[in-house]
Amino acid sequence: MKEEEKMKQTIKMKKNIGYIDWIKGWINIISEMLFQRIASKHLHNPIPLPSLHNLTFIVTGSTSGIGLQTARQLAESGAHVIMAVRNTKAAHELIQKWQTESPSKGLPLNIEVMEIDLLSLESVARFADLYNARSGPLHALINNAGICSIGVPQKFSKDGHEVHMQVNHLAPALLSVLLLPSLIRGSPSRIINVNSLAQSFGFVDPEDMSVVKGNRKYTSLVGYSSSKLAQVMFSGILQRILPEECGISVMCVSPGVVRTNVVRDLPKILQPAYALISYFFLSPQEGSRSSLFAATDPQVPEYCKSLKADECSTCAFISQDCRPSNPAKEAQNTETSRRVWEKTFELVGLPVVAVDNLVRGKEVKCSFGDQYR
Ligand SMILES: NC(=O)c1ccc[n+]([C@@H]2O[C@H](COP(=O)([O-])OP(=O)(O)OC[C@H]3O[C@@H](n4cnc5c(N)ncnc54)[C@H](OP(=O)(O)O)[C@@H]3O)[C@@H](O)[C@H]2O)c1
C-alpha cells in the first residue's frame, strides 16, 4: 500500500514536470532529425567492418529496415548470421537475393533463418530452447525488432501485455536472459538493444507496465516511449548483475531517425507530412551503423566495463553517430529500475533468480499462465 501511494505521488509529480520532459524529448528528437547528418559526418557509409569469420550473430527483425541492413552487412563480412524473424519466407527470399548480389566473390553467405514472434512469449522461449540446444556459442544478440504503432488504439498481446511493451521490451528481455548460456559460451559476447531517443520522454510505472490502471492516459507514443525506457532500465541492471567473468557486454543504441517501415500504421492523414520530413531521415544503411559499431568495435566492451565500475551509472548507450551518450535522467532512477527489473521477470514468467541460475549452469523454468517448460 505504501509503495502504491509512493507511485501515485511520483505519477502526480511526473504529471507536473511531464510537460517539460515531453518538450525536452521532442526538442531532442527534432534536433536529432535536423542535425544527425552533421553529427555523423565522420562516419563512412556503409561503416567498415572487420572480418567476422567464426563469429555468430542473432539479429531479430531482419526482414526490414535497420535489421535487414545489419544482418546483410554482418553476413557480407563473413559472420554466421541468424535472421530471427516472424516472416521466414521473406527472410529466405532476401538471402537468395543477397547470395546473388553479394560482393563476397561467389562464396556463399553463412546465414540462416529461425522463426520468432515477439508477440508470443512462448515463441521466444521456443526460439531460445532451439538455439541453446545446439550447444554452440553466440557472440552477439542484436535485439532489433520493434514496433511503433503511431495513432493506433491500445492493443494487447495474447500474453496480456500492451503490444509496444511486449515487442520492444518484455520479449527481448526474455530472449536475452534465456540465451545467456549460449552468450556465455561465446564470451566475450554482447547484447545490443536497438533503442530510441524516445526513451528520453518515457515514464514507466512498474506496477502498470501496460498502462491499464487509468493513472495515465494511454497514447501509442506513451506505449512506445515507455517500452524503450523500460529496456534501458532493464539493460542497466542486467549489466550490473552479470558477473564480470561471464564477459557479456550489454548496451542500448539509438539508430537516429531513419526512413523504414517502423511507422507503417501511421494514419493516412499524417502520411504526406511524414513523406515530406523523411527527407531529413537517415537511410536504413546509415541507421544500421550504431548497431554494427556496438556489435563489432573492440573498444565497446571496455566502455561497458567502465560504466559497470561506476555505481551511479546506468546502461551503456551509443547514439546514432557511434559515440557514447547518456540515456534519460529517469533511467538513472535506480529504485524504479530495480522494480522494472523485478516486474519484467514476473511478466515474462521467469523467477527473478533466473540470471543467477543460468550463469551457474542451472536450468530455469519459464511459466506462461499455467504452462511450464
Ligand atoms: N526508424 C527509426 O527512425 C527508428 C528510430 C529509433 C528506433 N528505431 C528502432 O529500430 C528498430 C528497427 O526498426 P526499423 O526502423 O528498422 O523498422 P521496420 O522497418 O519496421 O523493421 C522492424 C522489424 O521488426 C520486425 N517485427 C515487428 N514485430 C515483430 C514481432 N512481433 N516479432 C518478430 N519481429 C517483429 C518486423 O518484422 P515484419 O516485417 O514481419 O513486421 C521488421 O523486420 C526498432 O526497434 C525501432 O524501434 C527505429
mmCIF file of N, CA and C in Angstrom, residues 26-27 35 47 55 72 133 139 215 229 232-234 253 309 330 336 343 351 355 357-358:
data_model
loop_
_atom_site.group_PDB
_atom_site.id
_atom_site.type_symbol
_atom_site.label_atom_id
_atom_site.label_comp_id
_atom_site.label_asym_id
_atom_site.label_seq_id
_atom_site.Cartn_x
_atom_site.Cartn_y
_atom_site.Cartn_z
ATOM 1 N N TRP A 26 10.937 16.071 -27.249
ATOM 2 C CA TRP A 26 10.653 16.400 -28.651
ATOM 3 C C TRP A 26 11.742 17.283 -29.251
ATOM 4 N N ILE A 27 12.267 18.210 -28.428
ATOM 5 C CA ILE A 27 13.378 19.048 -28.931
ATOM 6 C C ILE A 27 14.555 18.146 -29.299
ATOM 7 N N PHE A 35 19.952 17.543 -37.351
ATOM 8 C CA PHE A 35 21.424 17.635 -37.329
ATOM 9 C C PHE A 35 22.132 16.281 -37.355
ATOM 10 N N ILE A 47 29.434 1.474 -42.880
ATOM 11 C CA ILE A 47 30.510 1.514 -41.888
ATOM 12 C C ILE A 47 31.458 0.330 -42.165
ATOM 13 N N LEU A 55 32.383 -15.870 -36.085
ATOM 14 C CA LEU A 55 31.538 -15.209 -35.084
ATOM 15 C C LEU A 55 30.068 -15.378 -35.464
ATOM 16 N N ARG A 72 22.587 -8.196 -43.251
ATOM 17 C CA ARG A 72 23.284 -8.329 -44.540
ATOM 18 C C ARG A 72 24.763 -7.947 -44.419
ATOM 19 N N ALA A 133 19.989 -25.505 -27.679
ATOM 20 C CA ALA A 133 20.177 -26.953 -27.866
ATOM 21 C C ALA A 133 21.342 -27.254 -28.803
ATOM 22 N N HIS A 139 27.939 -14.904 -30.201
ATOM 23 C CA HIS A 139 28.839 -13.776 -29.917
ATOM 24 C C HIS A 139 28.092 -12.457 -29.750
ATOM 25 N N ASN A 215 -4.157 5.615 -14.340
ATOM 26 C CA ASN A 215 -3.399 6.726 -13.746
ATOM 27 C C ASN A 215 -2.827 7.641 -14.820
ATOM 28 N N LEU A 229 12.161 3.065 -22.620
ATOM 29 C CA LEU A 229 12.780 3.423 -21.337
ATOM 30 C C LEU A 229 12.927 2.172 -20.453
ATOM 31 N N VAL A 232 15.995 0.336 -21.383
ATOM 32 C CA VAL A 232 17.250 0.924 -20.889
ATOM 33 C C VAL A 232 17.437 0.572 -19.405
ATOM 34 N N MET A 233 16.349 0.697 -18.630
ATOM 35 C CA MET A 233 16.433 0.406 -17.193
ATOM 36 C C MET A 233 16.822 -1.051 -16.956
ATOM 37 N N PHE A 234 16.161 -1.959 -17.660
ATOM 38 C CA PHE A 234 16.418 -3.396 -17.508
ATOM 39 C C PHE A 234 17.860 -3.726 -17.910
ATOM 40 N N VAL A 253 21.425 1.097 -28.202
ATOM 41 C CA VAL A 253 21.885 2.036 -29.225
ATOM 42 C C VAL A 253 20.696 2.806 -29.770
ATOM 43 N N ALA A 309 31.700 -0.271 -13.452
ATOM 44 C CA ALA A 309 32.504 0.044 -12.269
ATOM 45 C C ALA A 309 31.961 1.275 -11.536
ATOM 46 N N GLU A 330 15.572 9.732 -16.108
ATOM 47 C CA GLU A 330 14.689 8.768 -15.440
ATOM 48 C C GLU A 330 15.324 7.364 -15.382
ATOM 49 N N THR A 336 13.429 2.764 -9.286
ATOM 50 C CA THR A 336 12.446 2.369 -10.308
ATOM 51 C C THR A 336 13.041 1.301 -11.230
ATOM 52 N N LYS A 343 9.699 -6.644 -12.026
ATOM 53 C CA LYS A 343 8.384 -6.782 -12.663
ATOM 54 C C LYS A 343 8.516 -7.467 -14.024
ATOM 55 N N PRO A 351 11.594 -16.770 -12.834
ATOM 56 C CA PRO A 351 11.934 -16.385 -11.458
ATOM 57 C C PRO A 351 13.008 -15.307 -11.507
ATOM 58 N N VAL A 355 18.792 -15.239 -13.838
ATOM 59 C CA VAL A 355 20.118 -14.887 -14.350
ATOM 60 C C VAL A 355 21.187 -15.615 -13.538
ATOM 61 N N ASN A 357 20.886 -18.345 -11.800
ATOM 62 C CA ASN A 357 20.869 -19.785 -12.069
ATOM 63 C C ASN A 357 21.519 -20.115 -13.406
ATOM 64 N N LEU A 358 21.181 -19.333 -14.436
ATOM 65 C CA LEU A 358 21.729 -19.633 -15.761
ATOM 66 C C LEU A 358 23.245 -19.437 -15.782
#
